[in-house]
Every structure is written in structure tokens, then in C-alpha cells.
Tab-separated table of C-alpha atoms in Angstrom:
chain	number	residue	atom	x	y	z
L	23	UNK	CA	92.682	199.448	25.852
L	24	UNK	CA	93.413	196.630	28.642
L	25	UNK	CA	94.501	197.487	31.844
L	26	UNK	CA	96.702	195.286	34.192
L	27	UNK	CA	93.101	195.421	35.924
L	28	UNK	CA	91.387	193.004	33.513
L	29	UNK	CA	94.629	190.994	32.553
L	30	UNK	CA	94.428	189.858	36.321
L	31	UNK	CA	90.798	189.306	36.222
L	32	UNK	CA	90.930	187.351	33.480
L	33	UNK	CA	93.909	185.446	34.607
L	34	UNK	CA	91.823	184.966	38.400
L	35	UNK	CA	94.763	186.787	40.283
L	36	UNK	CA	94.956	189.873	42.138
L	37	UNK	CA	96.708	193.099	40.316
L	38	UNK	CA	100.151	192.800	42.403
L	39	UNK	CA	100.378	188.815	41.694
L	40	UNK	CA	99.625	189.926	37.887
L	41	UNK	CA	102.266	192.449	38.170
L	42	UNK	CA	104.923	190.102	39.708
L	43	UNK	CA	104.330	187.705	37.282
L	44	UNK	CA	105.317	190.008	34.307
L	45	UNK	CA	107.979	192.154	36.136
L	46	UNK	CA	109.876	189.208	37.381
L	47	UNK	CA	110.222	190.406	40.278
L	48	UNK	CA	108.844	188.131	43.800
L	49	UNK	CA	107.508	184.692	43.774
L	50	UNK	CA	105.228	183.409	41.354
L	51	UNK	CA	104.235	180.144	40.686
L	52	UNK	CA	104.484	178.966	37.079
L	53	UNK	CA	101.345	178.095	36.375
L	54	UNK	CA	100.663	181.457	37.768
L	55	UNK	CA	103.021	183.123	35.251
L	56	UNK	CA	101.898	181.094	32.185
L	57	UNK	CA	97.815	181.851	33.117
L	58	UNK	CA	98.948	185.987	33.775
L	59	UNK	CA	100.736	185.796	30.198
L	60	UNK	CA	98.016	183.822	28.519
L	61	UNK	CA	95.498	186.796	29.610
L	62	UNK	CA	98.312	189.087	28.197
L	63	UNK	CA	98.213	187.685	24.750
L	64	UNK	CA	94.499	187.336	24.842
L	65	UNK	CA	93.564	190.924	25.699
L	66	UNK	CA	96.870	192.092	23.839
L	67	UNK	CA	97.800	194.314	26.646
L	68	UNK	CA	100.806	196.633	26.731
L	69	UNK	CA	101.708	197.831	29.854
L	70	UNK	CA	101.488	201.561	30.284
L	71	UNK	CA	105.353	203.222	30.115
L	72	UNK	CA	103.429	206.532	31.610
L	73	UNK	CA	102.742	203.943	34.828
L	74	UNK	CA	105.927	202.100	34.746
L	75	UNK	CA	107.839	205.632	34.810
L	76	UNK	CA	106.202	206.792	38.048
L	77	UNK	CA	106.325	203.196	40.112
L	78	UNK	CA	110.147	203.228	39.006
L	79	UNK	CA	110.630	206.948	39.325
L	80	UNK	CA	112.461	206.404	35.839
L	81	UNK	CA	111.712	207.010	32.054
L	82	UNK	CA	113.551	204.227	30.365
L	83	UNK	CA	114.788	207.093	28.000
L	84	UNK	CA	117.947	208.976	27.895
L	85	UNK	CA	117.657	212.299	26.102
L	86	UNK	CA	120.394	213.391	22.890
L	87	UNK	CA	121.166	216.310	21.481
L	88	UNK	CA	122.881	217.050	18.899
L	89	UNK	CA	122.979	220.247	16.544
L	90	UNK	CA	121.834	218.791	13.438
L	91	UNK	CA	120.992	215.295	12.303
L	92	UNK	CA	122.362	215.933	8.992
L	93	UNK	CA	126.042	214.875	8.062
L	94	UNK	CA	127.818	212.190	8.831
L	95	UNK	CA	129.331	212.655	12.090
L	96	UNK	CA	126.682	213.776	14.271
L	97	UNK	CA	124.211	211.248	12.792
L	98	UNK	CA	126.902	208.659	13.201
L	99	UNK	CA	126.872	209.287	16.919
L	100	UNK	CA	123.051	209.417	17.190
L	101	UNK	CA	123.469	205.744	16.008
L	102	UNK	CA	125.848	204.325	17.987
L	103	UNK	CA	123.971	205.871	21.072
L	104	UNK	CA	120.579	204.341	19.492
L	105	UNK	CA	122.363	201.074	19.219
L	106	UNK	CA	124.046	200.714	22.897
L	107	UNK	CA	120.796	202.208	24.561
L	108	UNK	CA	118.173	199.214	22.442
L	109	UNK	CA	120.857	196.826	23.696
L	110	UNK	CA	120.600	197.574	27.330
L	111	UNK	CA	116.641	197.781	26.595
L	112	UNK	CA	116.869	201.983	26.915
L	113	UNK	CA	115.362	204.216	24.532
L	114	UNK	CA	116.396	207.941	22.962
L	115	UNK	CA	114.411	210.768	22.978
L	116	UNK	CA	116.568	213.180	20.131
L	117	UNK	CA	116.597	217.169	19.724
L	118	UNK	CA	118.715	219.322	17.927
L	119	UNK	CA	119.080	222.872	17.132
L	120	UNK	CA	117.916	223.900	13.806
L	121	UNK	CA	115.835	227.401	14.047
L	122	UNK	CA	116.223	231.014	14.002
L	123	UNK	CA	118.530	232.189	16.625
L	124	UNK	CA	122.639	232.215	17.882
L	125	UNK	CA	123.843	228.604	17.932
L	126	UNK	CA	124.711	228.855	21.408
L	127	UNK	CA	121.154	229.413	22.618
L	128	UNK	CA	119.447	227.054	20.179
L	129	UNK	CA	121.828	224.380	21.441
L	130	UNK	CA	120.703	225.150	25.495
L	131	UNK	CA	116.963	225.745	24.322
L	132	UNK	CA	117.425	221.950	22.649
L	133	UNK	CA	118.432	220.217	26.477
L	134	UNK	CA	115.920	222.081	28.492
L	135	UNK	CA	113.339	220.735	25.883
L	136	UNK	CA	115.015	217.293	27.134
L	137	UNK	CA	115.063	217.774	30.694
L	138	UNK	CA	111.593	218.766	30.164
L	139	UNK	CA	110.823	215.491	28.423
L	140	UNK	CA	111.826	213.701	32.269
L	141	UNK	CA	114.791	211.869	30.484
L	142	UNK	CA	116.775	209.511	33.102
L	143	UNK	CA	119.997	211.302	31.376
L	144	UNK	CA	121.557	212.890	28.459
L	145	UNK	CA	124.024	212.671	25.956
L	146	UNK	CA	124.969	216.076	24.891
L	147	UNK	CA	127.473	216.621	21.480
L	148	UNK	CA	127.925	219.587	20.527
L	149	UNK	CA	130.795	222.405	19.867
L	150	UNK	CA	129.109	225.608	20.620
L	151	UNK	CA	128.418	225.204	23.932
L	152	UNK	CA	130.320	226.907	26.434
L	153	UNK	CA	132.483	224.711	28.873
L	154	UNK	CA	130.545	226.692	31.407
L	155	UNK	CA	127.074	226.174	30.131
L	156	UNK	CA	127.961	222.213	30.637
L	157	UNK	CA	129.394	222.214	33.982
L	158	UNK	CA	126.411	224.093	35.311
L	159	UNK	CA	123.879	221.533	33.309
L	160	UNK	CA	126.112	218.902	35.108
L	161	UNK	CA	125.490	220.168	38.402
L	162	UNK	CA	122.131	220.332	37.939
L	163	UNK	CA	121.654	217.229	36.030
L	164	UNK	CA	124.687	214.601	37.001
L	165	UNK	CA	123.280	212.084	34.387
L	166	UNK	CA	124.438	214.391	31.655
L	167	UNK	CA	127.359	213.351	29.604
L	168	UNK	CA	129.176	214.971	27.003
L	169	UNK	CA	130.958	213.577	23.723
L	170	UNK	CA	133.538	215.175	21.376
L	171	UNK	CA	134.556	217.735	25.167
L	172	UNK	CA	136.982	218.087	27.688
L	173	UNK	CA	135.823	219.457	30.629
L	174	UNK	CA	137.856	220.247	33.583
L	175	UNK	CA	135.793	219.809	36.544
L	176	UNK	CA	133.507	217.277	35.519
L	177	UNK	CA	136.046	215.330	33.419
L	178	UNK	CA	134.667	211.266	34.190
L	179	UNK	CA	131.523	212.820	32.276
L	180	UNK	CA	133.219	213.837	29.307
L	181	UNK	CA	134.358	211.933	26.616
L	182	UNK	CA	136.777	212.818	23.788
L	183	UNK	CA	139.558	211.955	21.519
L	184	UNK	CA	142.675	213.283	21.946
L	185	UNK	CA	142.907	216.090	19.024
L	186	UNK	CA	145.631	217.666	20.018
L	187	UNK	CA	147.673	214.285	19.526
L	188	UNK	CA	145.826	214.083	16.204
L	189	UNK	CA	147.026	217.237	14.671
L	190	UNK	CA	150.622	216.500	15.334
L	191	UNK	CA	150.226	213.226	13.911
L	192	UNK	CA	149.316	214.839	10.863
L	193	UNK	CA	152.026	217.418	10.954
L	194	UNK	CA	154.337	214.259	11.318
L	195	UNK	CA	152.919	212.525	8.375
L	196	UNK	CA	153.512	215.451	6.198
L	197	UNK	CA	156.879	216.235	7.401
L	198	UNK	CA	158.049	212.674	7.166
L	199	UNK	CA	156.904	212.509	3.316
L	200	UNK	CA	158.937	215.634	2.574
L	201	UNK	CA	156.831	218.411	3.048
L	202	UNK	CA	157.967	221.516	4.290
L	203	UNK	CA	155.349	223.944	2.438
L	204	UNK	CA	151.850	223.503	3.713
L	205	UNK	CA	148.506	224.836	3.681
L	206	UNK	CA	145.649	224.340	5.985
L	207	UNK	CA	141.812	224.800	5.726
L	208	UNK	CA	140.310	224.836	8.887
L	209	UNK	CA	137.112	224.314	10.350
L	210	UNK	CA	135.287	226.672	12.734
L	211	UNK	CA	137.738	229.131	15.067
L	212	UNK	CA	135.097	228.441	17.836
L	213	UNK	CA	134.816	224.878	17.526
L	214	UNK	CA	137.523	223.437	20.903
L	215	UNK	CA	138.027	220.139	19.066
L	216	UNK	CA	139.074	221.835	15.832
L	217	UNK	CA	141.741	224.496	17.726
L	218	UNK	CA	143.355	221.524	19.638
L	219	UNK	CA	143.808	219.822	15.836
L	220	UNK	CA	145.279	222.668	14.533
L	221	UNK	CA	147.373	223.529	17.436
L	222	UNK	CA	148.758	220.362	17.579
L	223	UNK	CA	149.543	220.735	13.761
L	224	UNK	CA	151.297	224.136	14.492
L	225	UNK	CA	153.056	222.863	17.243
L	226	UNK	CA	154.514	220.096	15.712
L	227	UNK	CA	155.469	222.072	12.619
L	228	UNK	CA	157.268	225.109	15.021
L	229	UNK	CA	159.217	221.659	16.569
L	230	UNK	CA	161.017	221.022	13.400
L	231	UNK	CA	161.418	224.492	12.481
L	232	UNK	CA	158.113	224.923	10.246
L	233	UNK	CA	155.231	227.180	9.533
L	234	UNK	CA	152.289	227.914	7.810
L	235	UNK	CA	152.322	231.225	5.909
L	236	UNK	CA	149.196	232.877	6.593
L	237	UNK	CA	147.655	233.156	3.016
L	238	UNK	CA	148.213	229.599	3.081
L	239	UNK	CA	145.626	229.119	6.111
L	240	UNK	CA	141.934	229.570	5.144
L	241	UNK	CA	138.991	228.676	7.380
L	242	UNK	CA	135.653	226.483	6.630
L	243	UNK	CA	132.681	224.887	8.120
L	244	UNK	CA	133.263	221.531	7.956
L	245	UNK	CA	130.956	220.883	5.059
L	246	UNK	CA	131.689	220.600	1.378
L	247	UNK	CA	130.689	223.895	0.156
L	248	UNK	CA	133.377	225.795	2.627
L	249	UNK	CA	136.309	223.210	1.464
L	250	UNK	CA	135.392	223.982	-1.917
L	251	UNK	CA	135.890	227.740	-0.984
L	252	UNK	CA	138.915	226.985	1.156
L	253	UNK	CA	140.489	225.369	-2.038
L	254	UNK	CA	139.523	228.430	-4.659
L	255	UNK	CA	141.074	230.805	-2.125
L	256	UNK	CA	144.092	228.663	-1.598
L	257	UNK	CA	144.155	228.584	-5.479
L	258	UNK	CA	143.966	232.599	-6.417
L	259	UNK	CA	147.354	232.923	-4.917
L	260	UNK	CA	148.754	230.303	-7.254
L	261	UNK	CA	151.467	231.986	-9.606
L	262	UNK	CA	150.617	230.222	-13.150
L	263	UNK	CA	148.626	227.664	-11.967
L	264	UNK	CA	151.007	226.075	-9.424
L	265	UNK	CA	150.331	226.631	-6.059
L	266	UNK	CA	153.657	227.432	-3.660
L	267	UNK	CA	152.607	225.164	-1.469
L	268	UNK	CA	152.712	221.248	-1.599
L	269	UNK	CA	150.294	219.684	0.485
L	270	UNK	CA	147.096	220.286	2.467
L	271	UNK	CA	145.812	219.474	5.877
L	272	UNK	CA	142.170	219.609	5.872
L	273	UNK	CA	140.603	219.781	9.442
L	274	UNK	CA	137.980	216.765	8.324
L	275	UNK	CA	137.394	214.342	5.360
L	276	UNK	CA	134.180	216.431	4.562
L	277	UNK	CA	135.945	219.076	3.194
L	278	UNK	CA	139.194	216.815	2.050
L	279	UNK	CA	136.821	215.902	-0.354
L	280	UNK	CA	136.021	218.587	-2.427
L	281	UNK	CA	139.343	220.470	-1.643
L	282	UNK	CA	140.534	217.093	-3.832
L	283	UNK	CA	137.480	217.909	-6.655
L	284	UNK	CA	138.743	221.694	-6.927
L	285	UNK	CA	142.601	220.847	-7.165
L	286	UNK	CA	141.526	218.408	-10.017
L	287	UNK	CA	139.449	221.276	-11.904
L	288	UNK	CA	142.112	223.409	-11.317
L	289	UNK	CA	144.361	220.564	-13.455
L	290	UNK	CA	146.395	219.771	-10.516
L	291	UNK	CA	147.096	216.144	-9.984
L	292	UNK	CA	146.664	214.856	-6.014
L	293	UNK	CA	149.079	213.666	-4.892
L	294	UNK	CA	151.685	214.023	-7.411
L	295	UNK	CA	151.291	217.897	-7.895
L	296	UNK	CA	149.539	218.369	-4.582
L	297	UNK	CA	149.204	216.002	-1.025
L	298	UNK	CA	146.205	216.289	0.461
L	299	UNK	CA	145.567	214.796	4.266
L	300	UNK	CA	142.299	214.869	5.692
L	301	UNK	CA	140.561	214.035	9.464
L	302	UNK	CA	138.461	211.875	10.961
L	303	UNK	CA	138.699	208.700	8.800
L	304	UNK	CA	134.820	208.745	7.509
L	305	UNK	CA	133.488	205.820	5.855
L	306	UNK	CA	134.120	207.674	2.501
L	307	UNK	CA	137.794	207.662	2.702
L	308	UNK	CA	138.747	204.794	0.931
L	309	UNK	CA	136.134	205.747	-2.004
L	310	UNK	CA	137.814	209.529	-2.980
L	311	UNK	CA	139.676	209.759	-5.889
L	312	UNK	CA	142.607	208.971	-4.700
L	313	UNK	CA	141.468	207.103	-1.699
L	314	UNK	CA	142.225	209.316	1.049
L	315	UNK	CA	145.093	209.119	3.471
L	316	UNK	CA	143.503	210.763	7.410
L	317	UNK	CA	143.657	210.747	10.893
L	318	UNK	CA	141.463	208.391	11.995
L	319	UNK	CA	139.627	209.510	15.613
L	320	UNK	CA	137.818	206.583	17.149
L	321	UNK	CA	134.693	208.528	17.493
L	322	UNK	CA	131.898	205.346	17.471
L	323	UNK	CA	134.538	204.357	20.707
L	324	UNK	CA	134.148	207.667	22.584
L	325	UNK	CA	130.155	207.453	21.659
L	326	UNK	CA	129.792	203.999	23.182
L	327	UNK	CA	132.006	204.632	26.130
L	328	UNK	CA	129.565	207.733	26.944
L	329	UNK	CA	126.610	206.357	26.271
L	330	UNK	CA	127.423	203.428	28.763
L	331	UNK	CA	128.527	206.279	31.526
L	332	UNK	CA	124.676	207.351	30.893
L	333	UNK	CA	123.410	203.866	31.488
L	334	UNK	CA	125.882	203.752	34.677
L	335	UNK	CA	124.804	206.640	36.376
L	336	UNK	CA	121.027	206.767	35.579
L	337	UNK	CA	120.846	203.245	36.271
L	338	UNK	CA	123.341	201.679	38.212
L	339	UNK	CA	125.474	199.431	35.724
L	340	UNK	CA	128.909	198.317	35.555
L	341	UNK	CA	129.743	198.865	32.039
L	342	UNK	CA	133.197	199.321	31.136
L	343	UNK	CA	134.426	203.063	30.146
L	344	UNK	CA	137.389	204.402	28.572
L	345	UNK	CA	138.772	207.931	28.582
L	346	UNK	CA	142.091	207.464	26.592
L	347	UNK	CA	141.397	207.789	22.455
L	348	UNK	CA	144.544	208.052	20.477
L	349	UNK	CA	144.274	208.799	17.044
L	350	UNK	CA	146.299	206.945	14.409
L	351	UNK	CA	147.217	208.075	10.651
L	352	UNK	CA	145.646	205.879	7.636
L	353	UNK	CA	147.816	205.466	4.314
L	354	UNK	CA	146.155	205.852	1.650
L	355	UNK	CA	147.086	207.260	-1.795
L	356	UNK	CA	146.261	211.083	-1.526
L	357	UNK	CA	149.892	211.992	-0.180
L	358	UNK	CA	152.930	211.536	-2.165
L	359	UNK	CA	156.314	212.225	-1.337
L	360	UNK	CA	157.496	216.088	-1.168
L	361	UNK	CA	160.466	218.281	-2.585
L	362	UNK	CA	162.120	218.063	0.848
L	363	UNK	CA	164.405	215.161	2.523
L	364	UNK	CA	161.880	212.644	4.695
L	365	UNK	CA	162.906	213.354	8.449
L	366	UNK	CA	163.896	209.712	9.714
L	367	UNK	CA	162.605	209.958	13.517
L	368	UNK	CA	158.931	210.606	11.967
L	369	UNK	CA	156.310	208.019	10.781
């Protein structure tokens, strides 16, 4: 393999005129440039990132982790961040936290495996982390930023939608199509983005003198396989087939999905027997049957404005950052009108 050695030998310059000539950086004359890169294509040297990282002190790579790269939304983020990293001529070093073990300690094993790696920074996602287990990976690593979190000491580092505001905006879509009895299928109880959603929803219900009956609320995971549950255990209370309730709000579009497939075993018809309203506003929503009507959260937003807080603080950039998300509700044909009057102050 060349070395910057024999590029400048074979160019007839010294090693630091051969390195100024392909950094950019001090004067070089042109025909010193074009002989230095002519000896560059000729030995077909790459320069070495192992060398480059210890004269800049720097990696070039921010580290991500993420639980799992399966599913749409974390693998949605791990794009984005590839994509605003390659732009800015970063890389990604990726981890997650499949293996035997709790959750928790997979996910903190996963970013010491980063920090190991020498990464400039990282992006951290993930919902079963502690908010103490970040702020103490903050203080020891300021480059770290966080996506899908609200943190209250380090709070320019984190990014996040507001969920809260998104689960009252779906109690207010329900309410102002009529609906007064409603069922829910969460996702995880642990999971601080999914217990702002649904306390949102509750609040906003409790405003206009609502609730949800407790047989009528049923947890999942936020994959298909635990909405499909969510929906048989929602059904097995259903006197003759017809369920007391008349619409769902599924905590995300995963599971909005096949809650839809079992009401339409069952031989209920969405949405004129039963509304479903989903979250998130995945790139499958239009494509259900019937399309489905969600709260769309800007996540690829919150991803880019993180990952350019990364390329801020590891490298010094100016890029543009927002905190402020709001979520906004997306018609579609999965809810119908309900049995009840349409309140007129709501959407």
C-alpha cells in the first residue's frame, strides 16, 4: 500500500508540501498540487483515516444506537442520520441492542461499545433508557445527543416531538367526529414517549367530560403481532359481535394496522361499524384498507435537527436546529362519524 511517503517522492516534494497540497490547507503552488495529485492517481493512494484521526484528534464518525434496526421507525432514523452525516462528509458507526439480557443494560452495553469505537459523538434513540443513565453519558460525553427524549437538564441535546400535544390531538379528532365511546391499545407502559401520548389522550377526554373504561384499554408492543392481540382482547368483550365501543386510538400505525385486519375478520366494517386512528403517520398510511387517518409526528425533522447538533458540537458548525415539533392530524378514511353530536370548538 502507498504511503504519503512515496506519493511525495514520486511527485519530487517533501511529505508536508504533499500533505498541504491534498488537505487544502497552506500555500501550494498549482503545478505543485496537480504533480502531488498526479502521483496520487498513479500509486492509487488512500490516505490512512487511522493517521488522519490522530493529526486531527477526530474520527470523522459519529456513533448511533439504536435498539433494533428492524421496523420502520428506528431504521427510518438510522437513515436520515446516514444521510445528513454523508452530506457534511461524516460517517456512522451503528450498534444496537439485540442479545440476551434486560433492555436497559443491552441498550448502555451498545454506547460504551461506541465510545469505545473513539466516535467524535453520538446519536442515541432509544426508550428504555433511564433519563438518568443519559444525563450522566452527557456529562461524560457532551457530543451525545438524544432523539425521540426530553431531558431536563441537558434539554439543547435532546430532541423530540411534542407527544403530549399529539395525544390530545387525537382525543380531539375523535371527539369532534362524534365519539364518545373509545378504546385504546397502547404501546409499552415504560416507553416516556408513549405515556405522554396517552396522557394527553386522557387528558383531553377528562376536559370534555370523557373516559376510557378500563376493559376498553389494552396494552401492546408496538409491532403487529401485539395490535393483533390488543384487537382480539378488545373483541372478547363484544356482546354479539358488536363491540360497545366506537372507535380506537392506536398508540402507532404499526399496530393500527392489524387492529384494522382483526376488526375486518371479526366482520366489522372500519370505519362505518368501527373508527380506527392511528400514530405516527408511517409511509404505509395511505396504503391500509381504508387508508388510514393518524397523527403525524415529524420524526425525519427531529432526526435531522439532532444529527446537525452532533455535527455542531463535535465539529464546530452552524447548522440550524429546532426544538419545537407539533404534531398535526391526517384525514384519511379510517374514521367515520360517531353516534354522538360533533363538538363545534374541535377540529
Amino acid at each position: 500500500m502507498s504511503t504519503i511517503k512515496d506519493v511525495a517522492r514520486l511527485a519530487g516534494v517533501g511529505v508536508a508540501t504533499a500533505s498541504r497540497a491534498l488537505s487544502g490547507n497552506g500555500s501550494v503552488s498549482e503545478d505543485t498540487v496537480r504533480r502531488v495529485r498526479e502521483a496520487v492517481a498513479t500509486l492509487d493512494y488512500r490516505p490512512s483515516s487511522t493517521a488522519r484521526a490522530l493529526s486531527l484528534q477526530q474520527s470523522g464518525a459519529i456513533g448511533v444506537y439504536v435498539p433494533g434496526f428492524d421496523g420502520h421507525f428506528y431504521s427510518g432514523i438510522v437513515s436520515t442520520i446516514d444521510s445528513v452525516l454523508r452530506a457534511n462528509g461524516r460517517h456512522m458507526i451503528a450498534a444496537n441492542g439485540c442479545g440476551i439480557g434486560s433492555t436497559r443494560q443491552l441498550d448502555l452495553d451498545g454506547i460504551e461499545f461506541l465510545i469505545g469505537r473513539d466516535c467524535d459523538g453520538l446519536i442515541v434513540a432509544s426508550n428504555r433508557l433511564h433519563d438518568d443513565d443519559l444525563e450522566r453519558l452527557i456529562e461524560r460525553m457532551p457530543t451525545l445527543v438524544v432523539v425521540n427524549r426530553r431531558l431536563a437538564e441537558h434539554h439543547d441535546n435532546a430532541f423530540c416531538a411534542d407527544h403530549q400535544a399529539g395525544g390530545r390531538l387525537a382525543a380531539r379528532a375523535l371527539l369532534a367526529r362524534g365519539h364518545r365511546c373509545i378504546a385504546t391499545v397502547r404501546g409499552p407502559r415504560d416507553t416516556p414517549d408513549n405515556e405522554a401520548r396517552l396522557n394527553g389522550f386522557s387528558d383531553e377526554l377528562a376536559r370534555h367530560g370523557v373516559s376510557v373504561r378500563p376493559e376498553h384499554s389494552v396494552d401492546g408492543d408496538f409491532d403487529l403481532a401485539s395490535g393483533a392481540a390488543a384487537a382480539r382482547q378488545l373483541l372478547a368483550g363484544a356482546t354479539g359481535g358488536r363491540p360497545a365501543f366506537t372507535a380506537v386510538f392506536v398508540a402507532n400505525d404499526l399496530m393500527a394496522l392489524s387492529v384494522i385486519s382483526r376488526l375486518t375478520q371479526a366482520g366489522l366494517r372500519v370505519p362505518e361499524d368501527v373508527s380506527v386512528l392511528g400514530y405516527d403517520d408511517a409511509e404505509f398510511a395511505p396504503f391500509t384498507s381504508p387508508p388510514l387517518t393518524t397523527i403525524r409526528i415529524p420524526t425525519a425533522d427531529v432526526t435531522i435537527s439532532a444529527s446537525r447538533q452532533a455535527l455542531n458540537l463535535c465539529y464546530g458548525l452552524d447548522w440550524p436546529v429546532a426544538h419545537d415539533f407539533p404534531p398535526e392530524i391526517v384525514w384519511r378514511q379510517s374514521v367515520g362519524p360517531g353516534p354522538h353530536p360533533a363538538l363545534s370548538d374541535l377540529p
